[in-house]
């Protein structure tokens, strides 16, 4: 029994066409985003990184504010 040659390539082809669709939409936008996160995993990672930065900034806020100049 012979396996389909395209079976292992179908997910890659689908991702490729979805990505091309995203790029096509971007070219039609008046103000496209500076960054584009493709795939759910990338969005989850970016959200976790943003939350970690915000937490770290919060821990050091007192030090940042201590060097502020008043007008």
PDB file of N, CA, C and O in Angstrom:
ATOM      1  N   UNK A   1       0.845  -1.188   0.000  1.00  0.00           N
ATOM      2  CA  UNK A   1       0.000   0.000   0.000  1.00  0.00           C
ATOM      3  C   UNK A   1       0.882   1.241   0.000  1.00  0.00           C
ATOM      4  O   UNK A   1       1.765   1.393   0.836  1.00  0.00           O
ATOM      5  N   UNK A   2       0.618   2.139  -0.883  1.00  0.00           N
ATOM      6  CA  UNK A   2       1.422   3.349  -1.029  1.00  0.00           C
ATOM      7  C   UNK A   2       0.777   4.502  -0.273  1.00  0.00           C
ATOM      8  O   UNK A   2      -0.422   4.722  -0.360  1.00  0.00           O
ATOM      9  N   UNK A   3       1.574   5.249   0.495  1.00  0.00           N
ATOM     10  CA  UNK A   3       1.082   6.409   1.250  1.00  0.00           C
ATOM     11  C   UNK A   3       1.004   7.622   0.344  1.00  0.00           C
ATOM     12  O   UNK A   3       1.737   7.738  -0.628  1.00  0.00           O
ATOM     13  N   UNK A   4       0.131   8.534   0.688  1.00  0.00           N
ATOM     14  CA  UNK A   4       0.036   9.793  -0.063  1.00  0.00           C
ATOM     15  C   UNK A   4       1.307  10.606   0.152  1.00  0.00           C
ATOM     16  O   UNK A   4       1.747  10.786   1.269  1.00  0.00           O
ATOM     17  N   UNK A   5       1.839  11.118  -0.898  1.00  0.00           N
ATOM     18  CA  UNK A   5       3.066  11.909  -0.808  1.00  0.00           C
ATOM     19  C   UNK A   5       2.812  13.269  -0.158  1.00  0.00           C
ATOM     20  O   UNK A   5       3.704  13.841   0.436  1.00  0.00           O
ATOM     21  N   UNK A   6       1.609  13.779  -0.269  1.00  0.00           N
ATOM     22  CA  UNK A   6       1.327  15.123   0.242  1.00  0.00           C
ATOM     23  C   UNK A   6       0.876  15.129   1.699  1.00  0.00           C
ATOM     24  O   UNK A   6       0.745  16.185   2.279  1.00  0.00           O
ATOM     25  N   UNK A   7       0.634  13.968   2.311  1.00  0.00           N
ATOM     26  CA  UNK A   7       0.072  13.947   3.659  1.00  0.00           C
ATOM     27  C   UNK A   7       0.954  14.660   4.680  1.00  0.00           C
ATOM     28  O   UNK A   7       0.455  15.344   5.549  1.00  0.00           O
ATOM     29  N   UNK A   8       2.259  14.528   4.596  1.00  0.00           N
ATOM     30  CA  UNK A   8       3.140  15.193   5.556  1.00  0.00           C
ATOM     31  C   UNK A   8       3.350  16.663   5.224  1.00  0.00           C
ATOM     32  O   UNK A   8       3.798  17.431   6.055  1.00  0.00           O
ATOM     33  N   UNK A   9       3.020  17.059   4.024  1.00  0.00           N
ATOM     34  CA  UNK A   9       3.223  18.449   3.612  1.00  0.00           C
ATOM     35  C   UNK A   9       1.976  19.305   3.782  1.00  0.00           C
ATOM     36  O   UNK A   9       2.061  20.527   3.739  1.00  0.00           O
ATOM     37  N   UNK A  10       0.842  18.702   3.955  1.00  0.00           N
ATOM     38  CA  UNK A  10      -0.395  19.469   4.032  1.00  0.00           C
ATOM     39  C   UNK A  10      -0.414  20.483   5.169  1.00  0.00           C
ATOM     40  O   UNK A  10      -0.796  21.632   4.941  1.00  0.00           O
ATOM     41  N   UNK A  11      -0.001  20.126   6.407  1.00  0.00           N
ATOM     42  CA  UNK A  11       0.004  21.154   7.466  1.00  0.00           C
ATOM     43  C   UNK A  11       0.939  22.316   7.149  1.00  0.00           C
ATOM     44  O   UNK A  11       0.616  23.469   7.432  1.00  0.00           O
ATOM     45  N   UNK A  12       2.069  22.030   6.550  1.00  0.00           N
ATOM     46  CA  UNK A  12       3.020  23.095   6.195  1.00  0.00           C
ATOM     47  C   UNK A  12       2.425  23.987   5.118  1.00  0.00           C
ATOM     48  O   UNK A  12       2.500  25.210   5.200  1.00  0.00           O
ATOM     49  N   UNK A  13       1.805  23.388   4.133  1.00  0.00           N
ATOM     50  CA  UNK A  13       1.184  24.167   3.062  1.00  0.00           C
ATOM     51  C   UNK A  13       0.058  25.028   3.614  1.00  0.00           C
ATOM     52  O   UNK A  13      -0.090  26.193   3.242  1.00  0.00           O
ATOM     53  N   UNK A  14      -0.743  24.480   4.523  1.00  0.00           N
ATOM     54  CA  UNK A  14      -1.841  25.240   5.116  1.00  0.00           C
ATOM     55  C   UNK A  14      -1.303  26.445   5.880  1.00  0.00           C
ATOM     56  O   UNK A  14      -1.810  27.569   5.738  1.00  0.00           O
ATOM     57  N   UNK A  15      -0.264  26.249   6.686  1.00  0.00           N
ATOM     58  CA  UNK A  15       0.352  27.360   7.432  1.00  0.00           C
ATOM     59  C   UNK A  15       0.902  28.410   6.487  1.00  0.00           C
ATOM     60  O   UNK A  15       0.765  29.605   6.727  1.00  0.00           O
ATOM     61  N   UNK A  16       1.521  27.954   5.406  1.00  0.00           N
ATOM     62  CA  UNK A  16       2.091  28.875   4.431  1.00  0.00           C
ATOM     63  C   UNK A  16       0.998  29.756   3.836  1.00  0.00           C
ATOM     64  O   UNK A  16       1.150  30.980   3.761  1.00  0.00           O
ATOM     65  N   UNK A  17      -0.119  29.149   3.434  1.00  0.00           N
ATOM     66  CA  UNK A  17      -1.188  29.936   2.825  1.00  0.00           C
ATOM     67  C   UNK A  17      -1.867  30.853   3.832  1.00  0.00           C
ATOM     68  O   UNK A  17      -2.281  31.961   3.497  1.00  0.00           O
ATOM     69  N   UNK A  18      -1.971  30.441   5.087  1.00  0.00           N
ATOM     70  CA  UNK A  18      -2.510  31.328   6.115  1.00  0.00           C
ATOM     71  C   UNK A  18      -1.578  32.520   6.324  1.00  0.00           C
ATOM     72  O   UNK A  18      -2.027  33.660   6.472  1.00  0.00           O
ATOM     73  N   UNK A  19      -0.275  32.255   6.338  1.00  0.00           N
ATOM     74  CA  UNK A  19       0.707  33.329   6.504  1.00  0.00           C
ATOM     75  C   UNK A  19       0.638  34.305   5.333  1.00  0.00           C
ATOM     76  O   UNK A  19       0.646  35.526   5.524  1.00  0.00           O
ATOM     77  N   UNK A  20       0.544  33.783   4.120  1.00  0.00           N
ATOM     78  CA  UNK A  20       0.427  34.642   2.936  1.00  0.00           C
ATOM     79  C   UNK A  20      -0.847  35.483   3.023  1.00  0.00           C
ATOM     80  O   UNK A  20      -0.859  36.655   2.660  1.00  0.00           O
ATOM     81  N   UNK A  21      -1.923  34.878   3.530  1.00  0.00           N
ATOM     82  CA  UNK A  21      -3.159  35.632   3.719  1.00  0.00           C
ATOM     83  C   UNK A  21      -2.967  36.791   4.680  1.00  0.00           C
ATOM     84  O   UNK A  21      -3.484  37.888   4.461  1.00  0.00           O
ATOM     85  N   UNK A  22      -2.211  36.550   5.770  1.00  0.00           N
ATOM     86  CA  UNK A  22      -1.917  37.630   6.726  1.00  0.00           C
ATOM     87  C   UNK A  22      -1.123  38.740   6.060  1.00  0.00           C
ATOM     88  O   UNK A  22      -1.404  39.928   6.258  1.00  0.00           O
ATOM     89  N   UNK A  23      -0.130  38.384   5.295  1.00  0.00           N
ATOM     90  CA  UNK A  23       0.705  39.379   4.616  1.00  0.00           C
ATOM     91  C   UNK A  23      -0.138  40.184   3.632  1.00  0.00           C
ATOM     92  O   UNK A  23      -0.011  41.413   3.547  1.00  0.00           O
ATOM     93  N   UNK A  24      -1.020  39.516   2.915  1.00  0.00           N
ATOM     94  CA  UNK A  24      -1.889  40.211   1.968  1.00  0.00           C
ATOM     95  C   UNK A  24      -2.772  41.218   2.691  1.00  0.00           C
ATOM     96  O   UNK A  24      -2.947  42.353   2.226  1.00  0.00           O
ATOM     97  N   UNK A  25      -3.318  40.845   3.838  1.00  0.00           N
ATOM     98  CA  UNK A  25      -4.139  41.780   4.612  1.00  0.00           C
ATOM     99  C   UNK A  25      -3.304  42.967   5.086  1.00  0.00           C
ATOM    100  O   UNK A  25      -3.777  44.107   5.088  1.00  0.00           O
ATOM    101  N   UNK A  26      -2.067  42.714   5.481  1.00  0.00           N
ATOM    102  CA  UNK A  26      -1.202  43.802   5.951  1.00  0.00           C
ATOM    103  C   UNK A  26      -0.920  44.815   4.860  1.00  0.00           C
ATOM    104  O   UNK A  26      -0.852  46.019   5.122  1.00  0.00           O
ATOM    105  N   UNK A  27      -0.736  44.348   3.649  1.00  0.00           N
ATOM    106  CA  UNK A  27      -0.422  45.282   2.562  1.00  0.00           C
ATOM    107  C   UNK A  27      -1.598  46.185   2.228  1.00  0.00           C
ATOM    108  O   UNK A  27      -1.410  47.257   1.668  1.00  0.00           O
ATOM    109  N   UNK A  28      -2.803  45.758   2.590  1.00  0.00           N
ATOM    110  CA  UNK A  28      -3.986  46.575   2.332  1.00  0.00           C
ATOM    111  C   UNK A  28      -4.303  47.546   3.462  1.00  0.00           C
ATOM    112  O   UNK A  28      -5.174  48.399   3.303  1.00  0.00           O
ATOM    113  N   UNK A  29      -3.625  47.449   4.582  1.00  0.00           N
ATOM    114  CA  UNK A  29      -3.909  48.299   5.733  1.00  0.00           C
ATOM    115  C   UNK A  29      -3.246  49.664   5.595  1.00  0.00           C
ATOM    116  O   UNK A  29      -2.139  49.773   5.096  1.00  0.00           O
ATOM    117  N   UNK A  30      -3.959  50.681   6.073  1.00  0.00           N
ATOM    118  CA  UNK A  30      -3.389  52.027   6.068  1.00  0.00           C
ATOM    119  C   UNK A  30      -2.290  52.150   7.124  1.00  0.00           C
ATOM    120  O   UNK A  30      -1.263  52.768   6.896  1.00  0.00           O
ATOM    121  N   UNK A  31      -2.530  51.558   8.307  1.00  0.00           N
ATOM    122  CA  UNK A  31      -1.550  51.578   9.392  1.00  0.00           C
ATOM    123  C   UNK A  31      -1.319  50.145   9.878  1.00  0.00           C
ATOM    124  O   UNK A  31      -1.916  49.711  10.868  1.00  0.00           O
ATOM    125  N   UNK A  32      -0.444  49.404   9.216  1.00  0.00           N
ATOM    126  CA  UNK A  32      -0.202  48.027   9.638  1.00  0.00           C
ATOM    127  C   UNK A  32       0.558  47.987  10.969  1.00  0.00           C
ATOM    128  O   UNK A  32       1.231  48.959  11.341  1.00  0.00           O
ATOM    129  N   UNK A  33       0.439  46.887  11.708  1.00  0.00           N
ATOM    130  CA  UNK A  33       1.144  46.781  12.986  1.00  0.00           C
ATOM    131  C   UNK A  33       2.654  46.717  12.779  1.00  0.00           C
ATOM    132  O   UNK A  33       3.136  46.276  11.729  1.00  0.00           O
ATOM    133  N   UNK A  34       3.390  47.178  13.772  1.00  0.00           N
ATOM    134  CA  UNK A  34       4.851  47.106  13.700  1.00  0.00           C
ATOM    135  C   UNK A  34       5.341  45.676  13.891  1.00  0.00           C
ATOM    136  O   UNK A  34       6.371  45.292  13.352  1.00  0.00           O
ATOM    137  N   UNK A  35       4.600  44.912  14.686  1.00  0.00           N
ATOM    138  CA  UNK A  35       4.932  43.508  14.928  1.00  0.00           C
ATOM    139  C   UNK A  35       3.689  42.680  14.675  1.00  0.00           C
ATOM    140  O   UNK A  35       2.580  43.127  14.916  1.00  0.00           O
ATOM    141  N   UNK A  36       3.893  41.476  14.221  1.00  0.00           N
ATOM    142  CA  UNK A  36       2.780  40.564  13.995  1.00  0.00           C
ATOM    143  C   UNK A  36       3.148  39.205  14.569  1.00  0.00           C
ATOM    144  O   UNK A  36       4.173  38.624  14.199  1.00  0.00           O
ATOM    145  N   UNK A  37       2.340  38.743  15.491  1.00  0.00           N
ATOM    146  CA  UNK A  37       2.571  37.443  16.103  1.00  0.00           C
ATOM    147  C   UNK A  37       1.700  36.423  15.396  1.00  0.00           C
ATOM    148  O   UNK A  37       0.485  36.515  15.424  1.00  0.00           O
ATOM    149  N   UNK A  38       2.330  35.475  14.747  1.00  0.00           N
ATOM    150  CA  UNK A  38       1.596  34.409  14.085  1.00  0.00           C
ATOM    151  C   UNK A  38       1.602  33.176  14.973  1.00  0.00           C
ATOM    152  O   UNK A  38       2.621  32.838  15.556  1.00  0.00           O
ATOM    153  N   UNK A  39       0.498  32.526  15.053  1.00  0.00           N
ATOM    154  CA  UNK A  39       0.290  31.298  15.808  1.00  0.00           C
ATOM    155  C   UNK A  39      -0.015  31.611  17.272  1.00  0.00           C
ATOM    156  O   UNK A  39       0.483  32.573  17.846  1.00  0.00           O
ATOM    157  N   UNK A  40      -0.853  30.802  17.830  1.00  0.00           N
ATOM    158  CA  UNK A  40      -1.300  30.971  19.215  1.00  0.00           C
ATOM    159  C   UNK A  40      -0.132  30.899  20.196  1.00  0.00           C
ATOM    160  O   UNK A  40      -0.062  31.650  21.160  1.00  0.00           O
ATOM    161  N   UNK A  41       0.804  29.993  19.946  1.00  0.00           N
ATOM    162  CA  UNK A  41       1.941  29.836  20.860  1.00  0.00           C
ATOM    163  C   UNK A  41       2.748  31.125  20.961  1.00  0.00           C
ATOM    164  O   UNK A  41       3.188  31.506  22.045  1.00  0.00           O
ATOM    165  N   UNK A  42       2.926  31.812  19.863  1.00  0.00           N
ATOM    166  CA  UNK A  42       3.671  33.080  19.879  1.00  0.00           C
ATOM    167  C   UNK A  42       2.911  34.146  20.672  1.00  0.00           C
ATOM    168  O   UNK A  42       3.509  34.906  21.424  1.00  0.00           O
ATOM    169  N   UNK A  43       1.602  34.169  20.506  1.00  0.00           N
ATOM    170  CA  UNK A  43       0.785  35.138  21.252  1.00  0.00           C
ATOM    171  C   UNK A  43       0.844  34.857  22.743  1.00  0.00           C
ATOM    172  O   UNK A  43       0.961  35.779  23.554  1.00  0.00           O
ATOM    173  N   UNK A  44       0.769  33.579  23.118  1.00  0.00           N
ATOM    174  CA  UNK A  44       0.857  33.210  24.532  1.00  0.00           C
ATOM    175  C   UNK A  44       2.211  33.587  25.123  1.00  0.00           C
ATOM    176  O   UNK A  44       2.302  34.101  26.233  1.00  0.00           O
ATOM    177  N   UNK A  45       3.279  33.336  24.359  1.00  0.00           N
ATOM    178  CA  UNK A  45       4.628  33.672  24.823  1.00  0.00           C
ATOM    179  C   UNK A  45       4.773  35.187  25.005  1.00  0.00           C
ATOM    180  O   UNK A  45       5.314  35.648  26.013  1.00  0.00           O
ATOM    181  N   UNK A  46       4.281  35.952  24.046  1.00  0.00           N
ATOM    182  CA  UNK A  46       4.398  37.411  24.123  1.00  0.00           C
ATOM    183  C   UNK A  46       3.620  37.957  25.319  1.00  0.00           C
ATOM    184  O   UNK A  46       4.096  38.859  26.011  1.00  0.00           O
ATOM    185  N   UNK A  47       2.453  37.400  25.583  1.00  0.00           N
ATOM    186  CA  UNK A  47       1.655  37.841  26.725  1.00  0.00           C
ATOM    187  C   UNK A  47       2.369  37.538  28.035  1.00  0.00           C
ATOM    188  O   UNK A  47       2.430  38.379  28.932  1.00  0.00           O
ATOM    189  N   UNK A  48       2.940  36.333  28.144  1.00  0.00           N
ATOM    190  CA  UNK A  48       3.673  35.951  29.359  1.00  0.00           C
ATOM    191  C   UNK A  48       4.895  36.849  29.557  1.00  0.00           C
ATOM    192  O   UNK A  48       5.187  37.277  30.680  1.00  0.00           O
ATOM    193  N   UNK A  49       5.595  37.162  28.479  1.00  0.00           N
ATOM    194  CA  UNK A  49       6.769  38.031  28.573  1.00  0.00           C
ATOM    195  C   UNK A  49       6.372  39.437  28.993  1.00  0.00           C
ATOM    196  O   UNK A  49       7.046  40.066  29.823  1.00  0.00           O
ATOM    197  N   UNK A  50       5.262  39.937  28.461  1.00  0.00           N
ATOM    198  CA  UNK A  50       4.780  41.272  28.821  1.00  0.00           C
ATOM    199  C   UNK A  50       4.393  41.333  30.294  1.00  0.00           C
ATOM    200  O   UNK A  50       4.717  42.297  30.994  1.00  0.00           O
ATOM    201  N   UNK A  51       3.731  40.305  30.773  1.00  0.00           N
ATOM    202  CA  UNK A  51       3.335  40.265  32.178  1.00  0.00           C
ATOM    203  C   UNK A  51       4.551  40.182  33.093  1.00  0.00           C
ATOM    204  O   UNK A  51       4.583  40.825  34.155  1.00  0.00           O
ATOM    205  N   UNK A  52       5.571  39.428  32.689  1.00  0.00           N
ATOM    206  CA  UNK A  52       6.795  39.326  33.489  1.00  0.00           C
ATOM    207  C   UNK A  52       7.516  40.671  33.549  1.00  0.00           C
ATOM    208  O   UNK A  52       8.026  41.074  34.599  1.00  0.00           O
ATOM    209  N   UNK A  53       7.550  41.391  32.411  1.00  0.00           N
ATOM    210  CA  UNK A  53       8.181  42.721  32.396  1.00  0.00           C
ATOM    211  C   UNK A  53       7.425  43.686  33.293  1.00  0.00           C
ATOM    212  O   UNK A  53       8.030  44.465  34.031  1.00  0.00           O
ATOM    213  N   UNK A  54       6.101  43.638  33.229  1.00  0.00           N
ATOM    214  CA  UNK A  54       5.292  44.537  34.053  1.00  0.00           C
ATOM    215  C   UNK A  54       5.498  44.243  35.533  1.00  0.00           C
ATOM    216  O   UNK A  54       5.601  45.169  36.350  1.00  0.00           O
ATOM    217  N   UNK A  55       5.597  42.973  35.893  1.00  0.00           N
ATOM    218  CA  UNK A  55       5.835  42.605  37.287  1.00  0.00           C
ATOM    219  C   UNK A  55       7.208  43.089  37.747  1.00  0.00           C
ATOM    220  O   UNK A  55       7.352  43.653  38.834  1.00  0.00           O
ATOM    221  N   UNK A  56       8.202  42.898  36.915  1.00  0.00           N
ATOM    222  CA  UNK A  56       9.551  43.349  37.250  1.00  0.00           C
ATOM    223  C   UNK A  56       9.599  44.873  37.382  1.00  0.00           C
ATOM    224  O   UNK A  56      10.207  45.400  38.317  1.00  0.00           O
ATOM    225  N   UNK A  57       8.947  45.566  36.453  1.00  0.00           N
ATOM    226  CA  UNK A  57       8.913  47.033  36.526  1.00  0.00           C
ATOM    227  C   UNK A  57       8.223  47.492  37.805  1.00  0.00           C
ATOM    228  O   UNK A  57       8.643  48.472  38.422  1.00  0.00           O
ATOM    229  N   UNK A  58       7.180  46.779  38.206  1.00  0.00           N
ATOM    230  CA  UNK A  58       6.469  47.125  39.431  1.00  0.00           C
ATOM    231  C   UNK A  58       7.335  46.970  40.667  1.00  0.00           C
ATOM    232  O   UNK A  58       7.260  47.769  41.607  1.00  0.00           O
ATOM    233  N   UNK A  59       8.174  45.949  40.668  1.00  0.00           N
ATOM    234  CA  UNK A  59       9.064  45.722  41.808  1.00  0.00           C
ATOM    235  C   UNK A  59      10.092  46.843  41.957  1.00  0.00           C
ATOM    236  O   UNK A  59      10.544  47.132  43.061  1.00  0.00           O
ATOM    237  N   UNK A  60      10.483  47.456  40.859  1.00  0.00           N
ATOM    238  CA  UNK A  60      11.513  48.502  40.888  1.00  0.00           C
ATOM    239  C   UNK A  60      10.943  49.901  40.723  1.00  0.00           C
ATOM    240  O   UNK A  60      11.682  50.872  40.597  1.00  0.00           O
ATOM    241  N   UNK A  61       9.615  50.028  40.747  1.00  0.00           N
ATOM    242  CA  UNK A  61       8.987  51.327  40.540  1.00  0.00           C
ATOM    243  C   UNK A  61       9.453  52.360  41.552  1.00  0.00           C
ATOM    244  O   UNK A  61       9.712  53.518  41.220  1.00  0.00           O
ATOM    245  N   UNK A  62       9.571  51.970  42.815  1.00  0.00           N
ATOM    246  CA  UNK A  62       9.993  52.918  43.854  1.00  0.00           C
ATOM    247  C   UNK A  62      11.370  53.511  43.532  1.00  0.00           C
ATOM    248  O   UNK A  62      11.610  54.690  43.757  1.00  0.00           O
ATOM    249  N   UNK A  63      12.253  52.706  42.983  1.00  0.00           N
ATOM    250  CA  UNK A  63      13.581  53.202  42.634  1.00  0.00           C
ATOM    251  C   UNK A  63      13.506  54.138  41.428  1.00  0.00           C
ATOM    252  O   UNK A  63      14.152  55.190  41.411  1.00  0.00           O
ATOM    253  N   UNK A  64      12.704  53.777  40.460  1.00  0.00           N
ATOM    254  CA  UNK A  64      12.541  54.638  39.283  1.00  0.00           C
ATOM    255  C   UNK A  64      11.950  55.979  39.662  1.00  0.00           C
ATOM    256  O   UNK A  64      12.408  57.036  39.183  1.00  0.00           O
ATOM    257  N   UNK A  65      10.961  55.976  40.525  1.00  0.00           N
ATOM    258  CA  UNK A  65      10.327  57.222  40.936  1.00  0.00           C
ATOM    259  C   UNK A  65      11.209  58.054  41.845  1.00  0.00           C
ATOM    260  O   UNK A  65      11.060  59.267  41.916  1.00  0.00           O
ATOM    261  N   UNK A  66      12.142  57.421  42.536  1.00  0.00           N
ATOM    262  CA  UNK A  66      13.007  58.160  43.466  1.00  0.00           C
ATOM    263  C   UNK A  66      13.962  59.106  42.757  1.00  0.00           C
ATOM    264  O   UNK A  66      14.468  60.037  43.359  1.00  0.00           O
ATOM    265  N   UNK A  67      14.216  58.879  41.475  1.00  0.00           N
ATOM    266  CA  UNK A  67      15.119  59.757  40.724  1.00  0.00           C
ATOM    267  C   UNK A  67      14.369  60.727  39.820  1.00  0.00           C
ATOM    268  O   UNK A  67      14.962  61.412  39.013  1.00  0.00           O
ATOM    269  N   UNK A  68      13.038  60.799  39.965  1.00  0.00           N
ATOM    270  CA  UNK A  68      12.236  61.707  39.161  1.00  0.00           C
ATOM    271  C   UNK A  68      12.439  63.144  39.617  1.00  0.00           C
ATOM    272  O   UNK A  68      12.567  63.415  40.807  1.00  0.00           O
ATOM    273  N   UNK A  69      12.446  64.041  38.661  1.00  0.00           N
ATOM    274  CA  UNK A  69      12.539  65.464  38.957  1.00  0.00           C
ATOM    275  C   UNK A  69      11.145  66.046  38.939  1.00  0.00           C
ATOM    276  O   UNK A  69      10.325  65.716  38.093  1.00  0.00           O
ATOM    277  N   UNK A  70      10.860  66.932  39.843  1.00  0.00           N
ATOM    278  CA  UNK A  70       9.571  67.607  39.842  1.00  0.00           C
ATOM    279  C   UNK A  70       9.701  68.920  39.092  1.00  0.00           C
ATOM    280  O   UNK A  70      10.732  69.590  39.161  1.00  0.00           O
ATOM    281  N   UNK A  71       8.658  69.298  38.414  1.00  0.00           N
ATOM    282  CA  UNK A  71       8.694  70.551  37.629  1.00  0.00           C
ATOM    283  C   UNK A  71       8.347  71.726  38.477  1.00  0.00           C
ATOM    284  O   UNK A  71       7.552  71.733  39.310  1.00  0.00           O
TER     285      UNK A  71
END
